[in-house]
XYZ file of N, CA and C in Angstrom:
300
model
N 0.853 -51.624 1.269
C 0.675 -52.704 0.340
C 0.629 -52.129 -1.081
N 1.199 -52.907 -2.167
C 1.233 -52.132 -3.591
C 0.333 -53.247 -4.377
N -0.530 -52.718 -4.990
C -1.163 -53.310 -5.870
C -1.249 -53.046 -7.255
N 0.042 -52.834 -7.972
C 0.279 -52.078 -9.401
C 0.529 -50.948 -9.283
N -0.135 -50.214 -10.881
C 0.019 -49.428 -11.048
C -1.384 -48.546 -11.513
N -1.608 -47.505 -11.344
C -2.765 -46.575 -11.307
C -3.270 -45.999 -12.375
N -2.367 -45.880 -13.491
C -2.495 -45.545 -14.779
C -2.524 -46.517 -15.906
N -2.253 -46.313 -16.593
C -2.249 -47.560 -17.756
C -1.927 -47.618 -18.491
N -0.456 -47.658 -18.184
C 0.700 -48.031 -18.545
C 1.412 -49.339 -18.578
N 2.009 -50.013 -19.518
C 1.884 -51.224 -19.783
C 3.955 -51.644 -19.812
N 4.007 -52.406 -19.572
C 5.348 -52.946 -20.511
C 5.029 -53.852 -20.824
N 5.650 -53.782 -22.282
C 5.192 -54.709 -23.482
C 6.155 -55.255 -24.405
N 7.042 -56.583 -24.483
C 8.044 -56.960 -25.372
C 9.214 -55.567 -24.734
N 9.184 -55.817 -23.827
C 10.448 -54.519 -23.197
C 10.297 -53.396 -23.704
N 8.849 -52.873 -23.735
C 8.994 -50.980 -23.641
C 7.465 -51.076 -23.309
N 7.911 -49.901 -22.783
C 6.492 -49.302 -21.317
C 5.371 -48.468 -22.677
N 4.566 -48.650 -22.604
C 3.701 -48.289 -23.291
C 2.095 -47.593 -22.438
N 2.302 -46.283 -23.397
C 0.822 -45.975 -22.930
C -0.865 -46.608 -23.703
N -1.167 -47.212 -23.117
C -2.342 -47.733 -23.369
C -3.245 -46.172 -24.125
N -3.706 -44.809 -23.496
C -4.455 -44.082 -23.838
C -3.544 -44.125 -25.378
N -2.147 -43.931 -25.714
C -1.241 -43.071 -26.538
C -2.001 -44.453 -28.244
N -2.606 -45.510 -27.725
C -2.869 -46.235 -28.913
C -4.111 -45.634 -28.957
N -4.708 -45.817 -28.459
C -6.278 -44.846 -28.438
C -6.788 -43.987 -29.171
N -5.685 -42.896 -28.317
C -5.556 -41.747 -29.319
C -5.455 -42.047 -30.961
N -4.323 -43.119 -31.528
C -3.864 -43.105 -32.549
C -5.077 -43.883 -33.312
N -5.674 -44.662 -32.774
C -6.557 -45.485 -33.340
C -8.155 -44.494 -33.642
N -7.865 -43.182 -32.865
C -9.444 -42.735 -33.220
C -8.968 -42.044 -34.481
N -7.849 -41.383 -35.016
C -7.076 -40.625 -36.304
C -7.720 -41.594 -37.958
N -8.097 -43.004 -37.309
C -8.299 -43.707 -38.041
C -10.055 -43.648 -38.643
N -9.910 -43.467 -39.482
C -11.340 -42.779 -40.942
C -12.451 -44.023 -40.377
N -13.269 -43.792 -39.651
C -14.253 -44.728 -39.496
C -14.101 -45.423 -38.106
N -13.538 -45.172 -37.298
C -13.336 -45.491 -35.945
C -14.040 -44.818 -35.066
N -14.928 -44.881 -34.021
C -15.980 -43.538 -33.281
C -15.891 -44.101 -31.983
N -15.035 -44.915 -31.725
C -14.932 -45.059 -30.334
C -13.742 -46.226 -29.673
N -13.478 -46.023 -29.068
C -12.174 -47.170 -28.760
C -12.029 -47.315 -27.123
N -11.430 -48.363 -27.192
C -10.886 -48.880 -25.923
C -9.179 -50.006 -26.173
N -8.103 -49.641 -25.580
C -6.865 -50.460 -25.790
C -6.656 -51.169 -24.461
N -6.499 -52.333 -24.470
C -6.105 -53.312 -22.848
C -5.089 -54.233 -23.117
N -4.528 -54.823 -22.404
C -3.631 -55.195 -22.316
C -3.868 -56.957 -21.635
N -4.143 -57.988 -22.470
C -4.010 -59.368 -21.581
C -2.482 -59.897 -21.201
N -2.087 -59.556 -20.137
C -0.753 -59.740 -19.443
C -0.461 -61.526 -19.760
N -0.964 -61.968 -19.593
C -0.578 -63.921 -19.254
C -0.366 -63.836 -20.936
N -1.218 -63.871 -21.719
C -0.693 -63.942 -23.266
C 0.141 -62.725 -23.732
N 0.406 -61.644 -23.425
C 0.828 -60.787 -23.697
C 0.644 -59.978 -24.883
N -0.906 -59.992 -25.123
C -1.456 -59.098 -26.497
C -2.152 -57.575 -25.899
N -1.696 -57.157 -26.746
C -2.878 -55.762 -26.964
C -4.151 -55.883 -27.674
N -4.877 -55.181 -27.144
C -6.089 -55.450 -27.675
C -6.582 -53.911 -28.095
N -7.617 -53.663 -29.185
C -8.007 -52.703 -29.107
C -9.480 -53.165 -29.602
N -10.500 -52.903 -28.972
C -11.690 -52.786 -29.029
C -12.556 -51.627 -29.747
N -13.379 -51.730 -30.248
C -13.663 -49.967 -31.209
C -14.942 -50.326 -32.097
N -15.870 -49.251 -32.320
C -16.628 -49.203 -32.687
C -16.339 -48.457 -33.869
N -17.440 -48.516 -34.741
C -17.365 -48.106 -35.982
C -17.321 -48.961 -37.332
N -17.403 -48.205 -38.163
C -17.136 -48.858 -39.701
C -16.046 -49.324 -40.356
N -14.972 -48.762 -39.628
C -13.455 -49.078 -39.865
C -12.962 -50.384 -40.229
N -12.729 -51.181 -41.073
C -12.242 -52.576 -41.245
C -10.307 -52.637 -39.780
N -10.497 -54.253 -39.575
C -9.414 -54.690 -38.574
C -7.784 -54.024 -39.662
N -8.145 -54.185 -41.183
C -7.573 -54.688 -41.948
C -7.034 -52.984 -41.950
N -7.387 -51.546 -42.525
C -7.751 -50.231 -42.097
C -6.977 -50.076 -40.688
N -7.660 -50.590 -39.686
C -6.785 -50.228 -38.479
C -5.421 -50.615 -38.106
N -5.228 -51.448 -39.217
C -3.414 -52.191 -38.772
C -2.581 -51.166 -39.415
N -3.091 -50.860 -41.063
C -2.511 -50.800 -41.965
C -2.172 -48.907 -41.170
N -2.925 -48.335 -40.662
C -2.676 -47.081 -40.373
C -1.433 -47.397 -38.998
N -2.010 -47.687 -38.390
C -0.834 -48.217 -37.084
C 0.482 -48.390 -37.342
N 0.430 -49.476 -38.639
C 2.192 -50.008 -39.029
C 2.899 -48.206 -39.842
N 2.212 -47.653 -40.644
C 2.459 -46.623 -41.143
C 3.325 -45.303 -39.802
N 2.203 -45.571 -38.586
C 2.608 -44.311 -38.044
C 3.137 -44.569 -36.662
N 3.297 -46.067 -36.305
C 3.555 -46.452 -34.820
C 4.470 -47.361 -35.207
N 5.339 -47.412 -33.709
C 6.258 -48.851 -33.750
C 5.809 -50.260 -33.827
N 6.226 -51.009 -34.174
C 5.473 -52.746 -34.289
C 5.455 -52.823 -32.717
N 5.972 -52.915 -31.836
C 5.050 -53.226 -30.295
C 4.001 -52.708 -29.756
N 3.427 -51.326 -30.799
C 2.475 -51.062 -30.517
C 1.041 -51.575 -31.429
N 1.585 -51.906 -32.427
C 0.490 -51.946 -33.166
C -0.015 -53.483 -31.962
N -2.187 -53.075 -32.132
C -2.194 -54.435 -31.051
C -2.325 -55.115 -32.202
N -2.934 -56.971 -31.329
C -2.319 -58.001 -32.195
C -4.014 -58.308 -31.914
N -4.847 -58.011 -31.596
C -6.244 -58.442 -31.594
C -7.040 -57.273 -31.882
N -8.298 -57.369 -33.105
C -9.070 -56.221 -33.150
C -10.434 -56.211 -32.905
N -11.336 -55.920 -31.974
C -12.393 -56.135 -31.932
C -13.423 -55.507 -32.028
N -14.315 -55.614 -32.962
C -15.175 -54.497 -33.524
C -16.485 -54.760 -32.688
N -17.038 -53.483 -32.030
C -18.385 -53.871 -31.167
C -19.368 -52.929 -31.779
N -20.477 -53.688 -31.613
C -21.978 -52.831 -31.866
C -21.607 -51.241 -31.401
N -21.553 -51.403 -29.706
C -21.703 -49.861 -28.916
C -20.566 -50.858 -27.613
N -19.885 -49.779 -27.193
C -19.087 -50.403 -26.277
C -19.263 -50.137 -24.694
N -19.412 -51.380 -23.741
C -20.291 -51.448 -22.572
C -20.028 -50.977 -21.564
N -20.937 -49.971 -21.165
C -20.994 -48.971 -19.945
C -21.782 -49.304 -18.683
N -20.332 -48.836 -17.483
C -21.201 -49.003 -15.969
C -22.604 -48.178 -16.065
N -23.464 -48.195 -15.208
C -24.628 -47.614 -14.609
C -24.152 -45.659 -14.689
N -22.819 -45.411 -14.475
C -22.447 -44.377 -14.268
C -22.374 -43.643 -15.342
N -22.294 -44.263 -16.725
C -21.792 -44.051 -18.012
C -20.159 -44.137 -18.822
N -19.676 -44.413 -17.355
C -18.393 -44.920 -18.127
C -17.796 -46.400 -18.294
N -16.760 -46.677 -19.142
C -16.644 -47.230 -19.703
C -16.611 -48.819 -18.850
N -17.039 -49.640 -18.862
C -16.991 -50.958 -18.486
C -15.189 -51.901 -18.982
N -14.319 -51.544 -18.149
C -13.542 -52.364 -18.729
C -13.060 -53.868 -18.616
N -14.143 -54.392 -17.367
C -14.094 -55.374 -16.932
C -14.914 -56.306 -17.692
N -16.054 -55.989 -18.047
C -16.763 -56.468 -19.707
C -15.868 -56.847 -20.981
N -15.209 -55.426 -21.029
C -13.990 -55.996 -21.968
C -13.088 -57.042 -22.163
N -12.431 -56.823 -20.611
C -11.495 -57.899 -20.466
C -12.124 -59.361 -20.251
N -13.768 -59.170 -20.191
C -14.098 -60.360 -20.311
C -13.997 -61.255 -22.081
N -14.026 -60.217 -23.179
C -14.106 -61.045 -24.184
C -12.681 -61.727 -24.618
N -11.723 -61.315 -23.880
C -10.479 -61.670 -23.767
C -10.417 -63.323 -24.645
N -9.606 -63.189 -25.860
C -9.615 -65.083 -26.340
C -8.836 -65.433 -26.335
């Protein structure tokens, strides 16, 4: 039985995208200390979630500079501290709950 895929890896507006590869690009960004990138499939946005001081406005403007427009995401969400299982890692099912 196949149930996806194992990594998180996305296709997005017709190109496969790595979810970590925005991550990465989004922590480069001056005031960013933590991140998370997901993907809501039915609307088809990226999301990037992130802590820090960084303005939404800051995180685009670096993105359009150094990434392709299908990557830059289209939702930015700035959190207090970002929510962890019992285990200490990352809760992404919390996340995908603030989904709008």
């Amino acid at each position: 039985m196949f149930h996806g895929r194992m990594d998180r890896q996305i296709k997005h507006l017709g190109h496969r995208i790595e979810l970590g590869e925005i991550e990465e690009t989004a922590k480069l960004v001056e005031g960013v200390k933590d991140c998370c990138s997901l993907y809501n499939k039915p609307k088809a946005t990226l999301y990037l979630f992130y802590t820090g001081e960084a303005t939404s406005r800051d995180i685009v403007l670096y993105f359009r500079a150094n990434m392709p427009a299908f990557m830059v995401p289209r939702k930015l969400i700035n959190l207090e501290e970002m929510p962890t299982l019992p285990n200490g890692k990352l809760d992404m099912q919390a996340l995908k709950a603030m989904f709008k």
